[in-house]
mmCIF file of C-alpha atoms and ligand atoms in Angstrom:
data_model
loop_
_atom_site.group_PDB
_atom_site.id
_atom_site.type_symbol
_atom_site.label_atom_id
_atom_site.label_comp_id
_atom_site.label_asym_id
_atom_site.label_seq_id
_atom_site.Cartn_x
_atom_site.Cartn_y
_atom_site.Cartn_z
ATOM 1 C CA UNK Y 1 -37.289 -12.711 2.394
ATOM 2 C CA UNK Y 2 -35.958 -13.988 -1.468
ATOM 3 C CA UNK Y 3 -32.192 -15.012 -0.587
ATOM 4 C CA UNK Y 4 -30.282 -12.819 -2.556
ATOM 5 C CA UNK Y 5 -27.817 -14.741 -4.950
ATOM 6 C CA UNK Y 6 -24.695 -13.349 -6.334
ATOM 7 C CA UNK Y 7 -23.968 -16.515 -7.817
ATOM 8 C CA UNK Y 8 -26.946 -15.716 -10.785
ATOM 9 C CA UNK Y 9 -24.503 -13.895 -12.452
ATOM 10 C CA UNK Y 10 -21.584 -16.338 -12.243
ATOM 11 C CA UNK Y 11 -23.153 -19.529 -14.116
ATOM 12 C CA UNK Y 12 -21.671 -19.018 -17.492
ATOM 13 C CA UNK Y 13 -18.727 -17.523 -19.264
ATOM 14 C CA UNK Y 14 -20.679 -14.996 -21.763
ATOM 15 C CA UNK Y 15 -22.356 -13.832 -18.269
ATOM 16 C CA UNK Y 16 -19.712 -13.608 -16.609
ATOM 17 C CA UNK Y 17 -18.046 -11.484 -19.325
ATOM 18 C CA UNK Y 18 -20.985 -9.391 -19.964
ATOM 19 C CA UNK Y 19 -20.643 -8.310 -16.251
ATOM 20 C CA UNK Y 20 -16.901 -7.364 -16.084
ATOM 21 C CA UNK Y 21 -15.991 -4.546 -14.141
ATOM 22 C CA UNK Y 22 -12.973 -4.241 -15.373
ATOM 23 C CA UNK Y 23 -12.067 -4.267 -18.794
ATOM 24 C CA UNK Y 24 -8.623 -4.208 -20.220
ATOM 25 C CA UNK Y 25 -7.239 -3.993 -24.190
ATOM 26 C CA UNK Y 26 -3.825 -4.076 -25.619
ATOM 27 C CA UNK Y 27 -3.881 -0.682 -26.580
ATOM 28 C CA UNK Y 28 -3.369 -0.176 -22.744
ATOM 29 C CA UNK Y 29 0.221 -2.228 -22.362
ATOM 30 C CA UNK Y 30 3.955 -0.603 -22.883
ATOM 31 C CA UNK Y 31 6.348 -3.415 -23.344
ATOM 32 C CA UNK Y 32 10.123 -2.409 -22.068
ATOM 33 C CA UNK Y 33 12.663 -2.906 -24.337
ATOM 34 C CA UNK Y 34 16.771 -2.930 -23.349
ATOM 35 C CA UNK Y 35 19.190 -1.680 -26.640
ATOM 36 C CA UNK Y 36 22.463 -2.182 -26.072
ATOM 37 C CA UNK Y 37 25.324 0.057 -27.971
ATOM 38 C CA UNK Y 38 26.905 -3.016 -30.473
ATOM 39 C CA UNK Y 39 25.940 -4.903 -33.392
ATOM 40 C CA UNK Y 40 24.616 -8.603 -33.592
ATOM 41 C CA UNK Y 41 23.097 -8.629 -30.272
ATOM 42 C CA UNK Y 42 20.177 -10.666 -29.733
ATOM 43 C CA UNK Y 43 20.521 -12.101 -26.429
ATOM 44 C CA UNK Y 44 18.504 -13.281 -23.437
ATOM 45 C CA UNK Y 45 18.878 -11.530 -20.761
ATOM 46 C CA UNK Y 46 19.602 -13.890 -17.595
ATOM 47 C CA UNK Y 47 17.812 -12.022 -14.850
ATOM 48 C CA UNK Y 48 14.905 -11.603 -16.839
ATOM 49 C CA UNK Y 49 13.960 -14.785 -18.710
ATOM 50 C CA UNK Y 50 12.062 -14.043 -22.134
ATOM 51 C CA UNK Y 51 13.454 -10.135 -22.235
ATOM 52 C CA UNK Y 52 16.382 -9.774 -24.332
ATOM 53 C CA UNK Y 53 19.109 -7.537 -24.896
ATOM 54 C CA UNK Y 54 19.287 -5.878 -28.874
ATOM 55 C CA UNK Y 55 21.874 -3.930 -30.553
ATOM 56 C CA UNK Y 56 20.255 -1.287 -33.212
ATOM 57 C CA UNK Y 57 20.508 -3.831 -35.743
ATOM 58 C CA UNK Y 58 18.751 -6.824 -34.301
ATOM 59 C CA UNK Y 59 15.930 -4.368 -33.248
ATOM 60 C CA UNK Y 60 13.743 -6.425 -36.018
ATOM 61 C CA UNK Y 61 13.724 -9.225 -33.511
ATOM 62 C CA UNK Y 62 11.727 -6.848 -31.446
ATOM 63 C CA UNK Y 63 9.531 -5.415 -34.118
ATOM 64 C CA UNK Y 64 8.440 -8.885 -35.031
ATOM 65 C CA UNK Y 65 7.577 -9.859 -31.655
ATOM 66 C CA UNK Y 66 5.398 -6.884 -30.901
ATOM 67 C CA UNK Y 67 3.643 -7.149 -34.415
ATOM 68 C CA UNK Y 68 3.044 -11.209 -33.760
ATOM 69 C CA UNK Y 69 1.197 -10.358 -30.641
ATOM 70 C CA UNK Y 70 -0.355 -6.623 -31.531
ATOM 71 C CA UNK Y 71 1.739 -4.826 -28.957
ATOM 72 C CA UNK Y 72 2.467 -0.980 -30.414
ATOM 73 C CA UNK Y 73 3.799 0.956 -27.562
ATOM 74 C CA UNK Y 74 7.467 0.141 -26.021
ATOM 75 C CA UNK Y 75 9.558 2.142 -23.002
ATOM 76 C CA UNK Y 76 13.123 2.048 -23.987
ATOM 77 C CA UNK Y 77 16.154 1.700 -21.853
ATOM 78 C CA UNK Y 78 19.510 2.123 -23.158
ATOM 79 C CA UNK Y 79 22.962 0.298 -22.475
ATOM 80 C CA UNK Y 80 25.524 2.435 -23.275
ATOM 81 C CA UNK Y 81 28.923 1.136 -24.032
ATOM 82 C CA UNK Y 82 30.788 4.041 -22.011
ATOM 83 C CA UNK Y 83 29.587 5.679 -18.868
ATOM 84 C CA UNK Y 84 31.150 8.811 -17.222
ATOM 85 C CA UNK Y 85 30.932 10.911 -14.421
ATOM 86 C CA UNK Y 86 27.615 13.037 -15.922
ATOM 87 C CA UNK Y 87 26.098 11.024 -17.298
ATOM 88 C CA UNK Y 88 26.927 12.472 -21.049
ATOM 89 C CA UNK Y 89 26.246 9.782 -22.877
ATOM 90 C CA UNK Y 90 22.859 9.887 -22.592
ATOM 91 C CA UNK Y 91 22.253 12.982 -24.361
ATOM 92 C CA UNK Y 92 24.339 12.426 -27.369
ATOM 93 C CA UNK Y 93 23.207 12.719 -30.585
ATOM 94 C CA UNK Y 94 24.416 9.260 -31.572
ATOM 95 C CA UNK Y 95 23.687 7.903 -28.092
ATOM 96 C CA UNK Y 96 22.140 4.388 -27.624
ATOM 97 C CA UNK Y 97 18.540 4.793 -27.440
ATOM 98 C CA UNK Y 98 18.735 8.058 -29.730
ATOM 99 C CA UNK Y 99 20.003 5.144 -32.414
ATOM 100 C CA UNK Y 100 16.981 2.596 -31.353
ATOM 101 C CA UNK Y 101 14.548 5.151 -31.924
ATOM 102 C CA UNK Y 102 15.787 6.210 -35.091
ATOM 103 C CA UNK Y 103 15.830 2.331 -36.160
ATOM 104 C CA UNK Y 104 12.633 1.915 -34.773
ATOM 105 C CA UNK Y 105 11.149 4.657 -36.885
ATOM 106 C CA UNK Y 106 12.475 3.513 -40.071
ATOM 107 C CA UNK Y 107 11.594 0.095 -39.506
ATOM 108 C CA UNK Y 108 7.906 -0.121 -37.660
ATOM 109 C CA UNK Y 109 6.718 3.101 -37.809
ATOM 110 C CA UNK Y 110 3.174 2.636 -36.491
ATOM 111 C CA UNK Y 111 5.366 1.942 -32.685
ATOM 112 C CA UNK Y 112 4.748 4.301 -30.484
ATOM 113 C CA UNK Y 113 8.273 5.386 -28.616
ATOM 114 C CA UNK Y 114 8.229 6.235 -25.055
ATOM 115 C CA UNK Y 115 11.365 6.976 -23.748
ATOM 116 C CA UNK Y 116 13.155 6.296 -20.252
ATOM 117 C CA UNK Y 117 14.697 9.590 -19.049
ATOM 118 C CA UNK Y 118 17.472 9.030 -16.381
ATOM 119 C CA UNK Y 119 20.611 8.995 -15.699
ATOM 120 C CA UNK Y 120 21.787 6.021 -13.822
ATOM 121 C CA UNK Y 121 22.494 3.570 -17.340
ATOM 122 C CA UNK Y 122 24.743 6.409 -18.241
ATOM 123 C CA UNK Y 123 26.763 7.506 -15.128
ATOM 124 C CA UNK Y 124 30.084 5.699 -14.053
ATOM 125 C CA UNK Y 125 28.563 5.563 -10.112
ATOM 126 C CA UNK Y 126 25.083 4.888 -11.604
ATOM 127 C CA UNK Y 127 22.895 6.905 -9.483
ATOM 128 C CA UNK Y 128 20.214 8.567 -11.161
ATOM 129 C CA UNK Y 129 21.850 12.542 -11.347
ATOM 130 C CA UNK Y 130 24.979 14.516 -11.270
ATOM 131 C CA UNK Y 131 26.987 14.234 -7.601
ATOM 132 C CA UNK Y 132 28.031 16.612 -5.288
ATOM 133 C CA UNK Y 133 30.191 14.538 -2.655
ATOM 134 C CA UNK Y 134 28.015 11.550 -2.255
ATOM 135 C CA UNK Y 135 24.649 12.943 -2.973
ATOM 136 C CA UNK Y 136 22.715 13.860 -6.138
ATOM 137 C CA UNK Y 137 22.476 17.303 -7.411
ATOM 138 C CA UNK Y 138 19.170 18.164 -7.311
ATOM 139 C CA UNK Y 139 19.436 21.157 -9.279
ATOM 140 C CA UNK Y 140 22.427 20.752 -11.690
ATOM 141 C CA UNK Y 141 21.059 17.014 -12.575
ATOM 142 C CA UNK Y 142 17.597 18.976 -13.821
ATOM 143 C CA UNK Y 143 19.652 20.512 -16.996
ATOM 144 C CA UNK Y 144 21.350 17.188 -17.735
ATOM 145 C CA UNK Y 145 17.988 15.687 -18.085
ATOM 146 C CA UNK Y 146 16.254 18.267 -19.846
ATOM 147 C CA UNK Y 147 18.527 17.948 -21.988
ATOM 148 C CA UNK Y 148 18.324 14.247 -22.498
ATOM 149 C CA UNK Y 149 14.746 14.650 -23.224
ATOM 150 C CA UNK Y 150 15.037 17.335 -25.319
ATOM 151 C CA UNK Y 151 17.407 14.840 -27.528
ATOM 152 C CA UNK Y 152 15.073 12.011 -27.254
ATOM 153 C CA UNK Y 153 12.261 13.877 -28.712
ATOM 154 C CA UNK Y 154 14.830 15.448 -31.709
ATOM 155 C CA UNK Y 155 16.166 11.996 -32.169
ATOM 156 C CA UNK Y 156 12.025 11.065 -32.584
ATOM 157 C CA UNK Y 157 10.638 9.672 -29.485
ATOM 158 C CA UNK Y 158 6.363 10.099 -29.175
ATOM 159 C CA UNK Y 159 6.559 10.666 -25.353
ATOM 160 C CA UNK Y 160 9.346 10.738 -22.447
ATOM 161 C CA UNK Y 161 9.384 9.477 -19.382
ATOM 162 C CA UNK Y 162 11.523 10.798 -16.726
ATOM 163 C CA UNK Y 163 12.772 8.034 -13.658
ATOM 164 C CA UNK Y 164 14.580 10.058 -12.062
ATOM 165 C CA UNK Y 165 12.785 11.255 -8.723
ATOM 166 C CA UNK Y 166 14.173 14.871 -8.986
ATOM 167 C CA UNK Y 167 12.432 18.033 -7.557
ATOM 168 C CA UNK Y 168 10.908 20.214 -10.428
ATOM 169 C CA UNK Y 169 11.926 17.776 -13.463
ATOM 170 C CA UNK Y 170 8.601 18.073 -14.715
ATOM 171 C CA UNK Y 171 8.779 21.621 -14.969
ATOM 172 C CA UNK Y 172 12.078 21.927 -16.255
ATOM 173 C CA UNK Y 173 11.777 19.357 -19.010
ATOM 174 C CA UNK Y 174 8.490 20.562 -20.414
ATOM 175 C CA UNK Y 175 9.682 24.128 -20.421
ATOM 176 C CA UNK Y 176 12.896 23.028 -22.853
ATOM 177 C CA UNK Y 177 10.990 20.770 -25.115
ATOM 178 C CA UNK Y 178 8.302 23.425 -25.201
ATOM 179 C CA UNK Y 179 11.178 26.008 -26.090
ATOM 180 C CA UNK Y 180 12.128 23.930 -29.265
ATOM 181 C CA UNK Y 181 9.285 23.364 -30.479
ATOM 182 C CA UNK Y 182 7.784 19.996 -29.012
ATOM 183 C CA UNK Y 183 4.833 21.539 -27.316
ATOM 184 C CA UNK Y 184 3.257 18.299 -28.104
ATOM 185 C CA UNK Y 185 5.510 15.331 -26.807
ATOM 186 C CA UNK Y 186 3.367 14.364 -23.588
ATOM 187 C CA UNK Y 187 5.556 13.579 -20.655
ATOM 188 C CA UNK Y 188 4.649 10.420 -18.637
ATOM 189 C CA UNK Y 189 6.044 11.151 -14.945
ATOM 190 C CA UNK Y 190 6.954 8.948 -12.613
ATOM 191 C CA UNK Y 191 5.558 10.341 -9.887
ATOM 192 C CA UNK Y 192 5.511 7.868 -7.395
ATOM 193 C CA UNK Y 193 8.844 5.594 -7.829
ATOM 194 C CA UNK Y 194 9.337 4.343 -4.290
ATOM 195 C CA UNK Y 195 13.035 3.320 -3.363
ATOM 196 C CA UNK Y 196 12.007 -0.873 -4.455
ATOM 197 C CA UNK Y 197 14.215 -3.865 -4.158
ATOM 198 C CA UNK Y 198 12.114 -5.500 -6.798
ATOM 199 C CA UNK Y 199 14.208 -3.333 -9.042
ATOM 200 C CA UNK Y 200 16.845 -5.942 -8.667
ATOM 201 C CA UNK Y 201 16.344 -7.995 -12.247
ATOM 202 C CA UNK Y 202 16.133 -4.837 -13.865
ATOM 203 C CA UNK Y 203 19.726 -3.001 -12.286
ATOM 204 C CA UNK Y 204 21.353 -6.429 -13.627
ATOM 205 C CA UNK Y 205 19.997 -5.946 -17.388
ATOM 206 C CA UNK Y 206 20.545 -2.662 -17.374
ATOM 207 C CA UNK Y 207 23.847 -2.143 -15.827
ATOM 208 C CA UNK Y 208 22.607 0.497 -13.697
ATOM 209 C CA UNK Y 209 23.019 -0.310 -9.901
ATOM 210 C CA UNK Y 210 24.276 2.199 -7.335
ATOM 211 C CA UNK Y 211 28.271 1.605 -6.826
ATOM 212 C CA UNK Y 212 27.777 2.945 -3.483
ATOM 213 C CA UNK Y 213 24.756 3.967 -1.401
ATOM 214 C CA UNK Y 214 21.453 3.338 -2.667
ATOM 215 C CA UNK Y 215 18.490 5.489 -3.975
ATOM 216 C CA UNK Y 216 16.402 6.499 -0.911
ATOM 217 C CA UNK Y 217 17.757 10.098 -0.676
ATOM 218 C CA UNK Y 218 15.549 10.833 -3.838
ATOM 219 C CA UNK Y 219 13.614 7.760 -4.539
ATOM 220 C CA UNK Y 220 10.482 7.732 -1.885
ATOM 221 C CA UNK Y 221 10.116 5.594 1.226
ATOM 222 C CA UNK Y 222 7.861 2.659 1.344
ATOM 223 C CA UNK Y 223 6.128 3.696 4.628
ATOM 224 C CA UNK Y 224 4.340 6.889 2.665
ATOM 225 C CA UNK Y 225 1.334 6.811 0.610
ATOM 226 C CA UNK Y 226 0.322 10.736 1.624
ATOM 227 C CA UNK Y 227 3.691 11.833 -0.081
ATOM 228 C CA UNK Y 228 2.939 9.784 -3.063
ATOM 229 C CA UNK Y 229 0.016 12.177 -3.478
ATOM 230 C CA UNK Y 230 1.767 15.124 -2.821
ATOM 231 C CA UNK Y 231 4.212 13.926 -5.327
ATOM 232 C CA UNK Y 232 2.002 13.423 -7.914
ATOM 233 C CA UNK Y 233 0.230 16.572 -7.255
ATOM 234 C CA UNK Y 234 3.750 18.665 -7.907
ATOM 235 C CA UNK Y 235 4.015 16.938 -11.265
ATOM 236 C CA UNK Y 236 0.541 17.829 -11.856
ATOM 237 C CA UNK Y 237 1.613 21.174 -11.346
ATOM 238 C CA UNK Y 238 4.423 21.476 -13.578
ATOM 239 C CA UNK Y 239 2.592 19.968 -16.566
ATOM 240 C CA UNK Y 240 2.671 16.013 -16.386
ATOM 241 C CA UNK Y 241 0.331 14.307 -19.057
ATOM 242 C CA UNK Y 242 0.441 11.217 -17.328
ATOM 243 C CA UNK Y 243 1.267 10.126 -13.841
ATOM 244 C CA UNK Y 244 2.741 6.471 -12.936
ATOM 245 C CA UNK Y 245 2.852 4.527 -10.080
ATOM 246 C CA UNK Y 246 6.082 2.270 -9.560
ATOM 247 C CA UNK Y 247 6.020 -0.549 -8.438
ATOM 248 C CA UNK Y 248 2.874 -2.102 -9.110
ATOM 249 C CA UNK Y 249 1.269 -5.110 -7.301
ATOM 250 C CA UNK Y 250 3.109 -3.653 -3.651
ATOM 251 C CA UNK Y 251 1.461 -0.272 -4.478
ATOM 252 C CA UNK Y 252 -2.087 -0.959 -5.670
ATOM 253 C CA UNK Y 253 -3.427 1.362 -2.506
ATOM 254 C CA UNK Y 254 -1.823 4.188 -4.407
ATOM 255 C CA UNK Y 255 -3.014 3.052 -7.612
ATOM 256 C CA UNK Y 256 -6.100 3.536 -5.652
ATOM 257 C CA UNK Y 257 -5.241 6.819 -4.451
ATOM 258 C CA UNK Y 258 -4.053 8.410 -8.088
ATOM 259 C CA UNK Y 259 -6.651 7.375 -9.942
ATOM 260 C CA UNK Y 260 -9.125 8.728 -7.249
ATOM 261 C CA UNK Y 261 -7.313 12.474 -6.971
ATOM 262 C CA UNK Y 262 -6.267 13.092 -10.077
ATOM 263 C CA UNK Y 263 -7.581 13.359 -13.857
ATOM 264 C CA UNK Y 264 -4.824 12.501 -15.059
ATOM 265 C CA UNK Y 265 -4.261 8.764 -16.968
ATOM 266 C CA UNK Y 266 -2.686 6.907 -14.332
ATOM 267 C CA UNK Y 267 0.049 4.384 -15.206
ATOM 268 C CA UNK Y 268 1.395 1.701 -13.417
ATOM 269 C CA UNK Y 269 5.080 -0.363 -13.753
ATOM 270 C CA UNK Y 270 4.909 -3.478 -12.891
ATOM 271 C CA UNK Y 271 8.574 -3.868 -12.710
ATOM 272 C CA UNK Y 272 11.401 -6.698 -13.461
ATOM 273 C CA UNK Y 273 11.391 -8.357 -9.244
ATOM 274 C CA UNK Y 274 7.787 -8.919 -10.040
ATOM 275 C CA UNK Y 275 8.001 -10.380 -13.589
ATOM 276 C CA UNK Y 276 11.455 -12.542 -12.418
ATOM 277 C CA UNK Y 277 9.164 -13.527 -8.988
ATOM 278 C CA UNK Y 278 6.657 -14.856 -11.268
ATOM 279 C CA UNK Y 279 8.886 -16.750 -13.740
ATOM 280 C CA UNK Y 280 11.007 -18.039 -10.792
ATOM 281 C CA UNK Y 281 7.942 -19.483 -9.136
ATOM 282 C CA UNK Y 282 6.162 -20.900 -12.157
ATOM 283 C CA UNK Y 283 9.788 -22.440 -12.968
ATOM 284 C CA UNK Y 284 9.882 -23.828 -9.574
ATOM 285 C CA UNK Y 285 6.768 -25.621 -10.219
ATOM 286 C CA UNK Y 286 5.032 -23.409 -7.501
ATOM 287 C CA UNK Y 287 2.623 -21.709 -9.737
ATOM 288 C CA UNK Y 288 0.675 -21.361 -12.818
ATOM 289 C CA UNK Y 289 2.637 -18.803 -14.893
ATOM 290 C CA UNK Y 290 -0.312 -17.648 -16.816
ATOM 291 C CA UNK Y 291 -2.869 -18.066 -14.716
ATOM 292 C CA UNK Y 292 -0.635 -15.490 -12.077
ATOM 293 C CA UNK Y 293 0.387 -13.136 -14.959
ATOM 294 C CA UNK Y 294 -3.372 -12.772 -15.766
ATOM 295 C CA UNK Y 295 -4.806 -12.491 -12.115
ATOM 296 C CA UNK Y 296 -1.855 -9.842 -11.483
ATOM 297 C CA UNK Y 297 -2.191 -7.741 -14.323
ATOM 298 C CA UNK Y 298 -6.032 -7.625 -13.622
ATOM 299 C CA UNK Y 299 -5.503 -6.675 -9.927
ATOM 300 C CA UNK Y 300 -3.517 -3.193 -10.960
ATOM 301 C CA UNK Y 301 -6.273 -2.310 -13.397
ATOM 302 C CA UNK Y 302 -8.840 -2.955 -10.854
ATOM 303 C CA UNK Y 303 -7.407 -0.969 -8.635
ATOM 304 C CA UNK Y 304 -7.683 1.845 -11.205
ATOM 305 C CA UNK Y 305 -4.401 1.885 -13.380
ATOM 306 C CA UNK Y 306 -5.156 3.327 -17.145
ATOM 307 C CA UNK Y 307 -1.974 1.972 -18.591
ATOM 308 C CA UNK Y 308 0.299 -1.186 -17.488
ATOM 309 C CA UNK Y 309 4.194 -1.123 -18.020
ATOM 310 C CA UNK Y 310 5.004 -4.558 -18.392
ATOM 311 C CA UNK Y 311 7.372 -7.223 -19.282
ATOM 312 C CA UNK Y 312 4.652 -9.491 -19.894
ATOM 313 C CA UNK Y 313 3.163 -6.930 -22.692
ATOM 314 C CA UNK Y 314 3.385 -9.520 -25.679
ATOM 315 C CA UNK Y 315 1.857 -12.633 -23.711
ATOM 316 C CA UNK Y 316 -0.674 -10.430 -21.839
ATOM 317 C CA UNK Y 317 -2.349 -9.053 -25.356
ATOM 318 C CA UNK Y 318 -2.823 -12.843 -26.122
ATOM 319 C CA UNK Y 319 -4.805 -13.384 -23.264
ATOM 320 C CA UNK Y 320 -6.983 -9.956 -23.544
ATOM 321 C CA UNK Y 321 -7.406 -11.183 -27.272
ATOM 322 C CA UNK Y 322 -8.069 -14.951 -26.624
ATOM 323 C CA UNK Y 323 -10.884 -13.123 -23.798
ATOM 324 C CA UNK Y 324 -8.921 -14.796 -20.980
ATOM 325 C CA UNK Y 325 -9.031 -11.687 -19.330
ATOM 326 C CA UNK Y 326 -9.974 -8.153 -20.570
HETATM 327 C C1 PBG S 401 15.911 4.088 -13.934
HETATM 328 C C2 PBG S 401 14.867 3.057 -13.814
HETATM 329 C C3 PBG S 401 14.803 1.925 -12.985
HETATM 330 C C4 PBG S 401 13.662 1.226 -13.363
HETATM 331 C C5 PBG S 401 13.045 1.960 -14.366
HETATM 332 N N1 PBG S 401 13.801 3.086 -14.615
HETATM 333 C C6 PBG S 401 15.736 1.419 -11.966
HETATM 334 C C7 PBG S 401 15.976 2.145 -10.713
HETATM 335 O O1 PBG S 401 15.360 3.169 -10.422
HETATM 336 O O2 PBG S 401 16.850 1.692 -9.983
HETATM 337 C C8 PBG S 401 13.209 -0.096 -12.791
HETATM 338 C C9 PBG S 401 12.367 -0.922 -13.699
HETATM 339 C C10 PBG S 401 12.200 -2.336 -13.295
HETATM 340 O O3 PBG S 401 12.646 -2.794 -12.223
HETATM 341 O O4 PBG S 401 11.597 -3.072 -14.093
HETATM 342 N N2 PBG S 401 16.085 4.905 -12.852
#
């Protein structure tokens, strides 16, 4: 018997290329973006080296970043100035990220705005919903984020993206955008946000951890992959365009999973612990910073992600573009 060589199809890089499996483009990346309520901000923000902090007016910095490196979709997160018990500043008309978007719009309109929905940036306690003793409202936190949407797509956003791990959000959010009029702003779900601690970098940039408590009464468990499933199939359900997994590189079995039992695009967050992890170690000396970032980001589309949420959006379309990876 002929030994049977796998290596044939290793010895060069046009080969090697020509026989990718997986194939990845920038049109596939959403880079996060922080505004912060304030003028003349343009800062670095510590916990997540190379992410900054903008006030409406410094947005440009952003624009120019994404158009250096052909990025055109951003997730934004808002830092309001005043928080109270409901939450109410993220529905208001002039409200943080209602401002970005509108800047955004007038400046670079060929960016496509997703929004984040929740309510933990906005709340005095910062959990994610309205509280009833120490718990979140299920039911009376649905309205308050309908209704956030709902101004989010008025104030221009392309597509939302509810965070907040509530029963029936789907449901209720798409039947109040439908109800004025924005039958067509897709709703990206995520479906399966499992209660992380590599949500640490992020809760420090965003001002947005827990006072008390923590998130596990509505963010899922790390032990269940069949509930991520169900999860996903309940936003299916209630109308979700797109379904995301969150975190990423700890939850590429339910990448897996998604992209096998639904039709859905599947998108994955890989979120700010595993960005800062990555920095930290390259800074350390420990690793290649690239070489990791590539090998990463390549591992959650192989495992079947349609869409990557990441920090490392700008720097990652060099490499697709340079054929590093991709
Ligand atoms: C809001 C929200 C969080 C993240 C995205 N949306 C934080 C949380 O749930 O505590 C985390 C993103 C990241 O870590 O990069 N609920």
């Amino acid at each position: 018997m002929q030994m049977i060589r796998p290596r044939r199809l290793r010895t060069s890089d046009t080969l090697r290329r020509m026989v990718r499996e997986t194939r990845i483009s920038p049109d596939s990346l959403i880079w996060p973006i922080f505004i912060k309520e304030g003028t003349g901000i343009y800062e670095e923000i510590p916990s997540l080296p190379g992410q900054y902090h903008y006030s409406p007016d410094m947005i440009c910095h952003m624009v120019e970043r994404a158009r250096a490196h052909g990025v055109s979709r951003v997730l934004l997160f808002g830092l309001p100035n005043e928080k109270d018990a409901c939450g109410s500043g993220a529905w208001k008309e002039d409200g943080i990220v209602q401002q970005g978007i509108r800047r955004i719009r007038e400046m670079a309109p060929e960016l496509y705005i997703v929004t984040d929905v929740c309510m933990c940036e906005y709340t005095a306690h910062g959990h994610c919903g309205i509280l009833c003793g120490h718990d979140v409202d299920n039911d009376e936190t649905l309205e308050v984020l309908a209704k956030t949407a709902l101004s989010h797509a008025q104030a221009g956003a392309d597509m939302v993206a509810p965070s907040d791990m509530m029963d029936g959000r789907i449901g209720r959010i798409r039947e109040v955008l439908d109800a004025h009029g924005f039958q067509n702003v897709p709703i990206m779900s995520y479906a399966a946000k499992y209660a992380s601690s590599f949500y640490g970098p992020f809760r420090d940039a965003a001002g947005s951890a827990p006072a008390f408590g923590d998130r596990r009464s509505y963010q899922m468990d790390p032990h269940n992959s069949r509930e991520a499933m169900r999860e996903c199939a309940l936003d299916v359900q209630e109308g979700a365009d797109i379904l995301m997994v969150k975190p990423a590189l700890s939850y590429l079995d339910l990448i897996y999973q998604a992209r096998q039992q639904f039709d859905l695009p599947v998108a994955a967050y890989s979120v700010s612990g595993e960005y800062a992890m990555i920095k930290a170690a390259a800074q350390a000396g420990l690793i290649d910073e690239h070489g990791v970032m590539c090998e990463s980001a390549v591992s959650i589309f192989r495992a079947g992600a349609d869409i990557l949420i990441t920090y490392y959006a700008c720097e990652l379309a060099d490499a697709i573009k340079k054929g590093e990876i991709g």
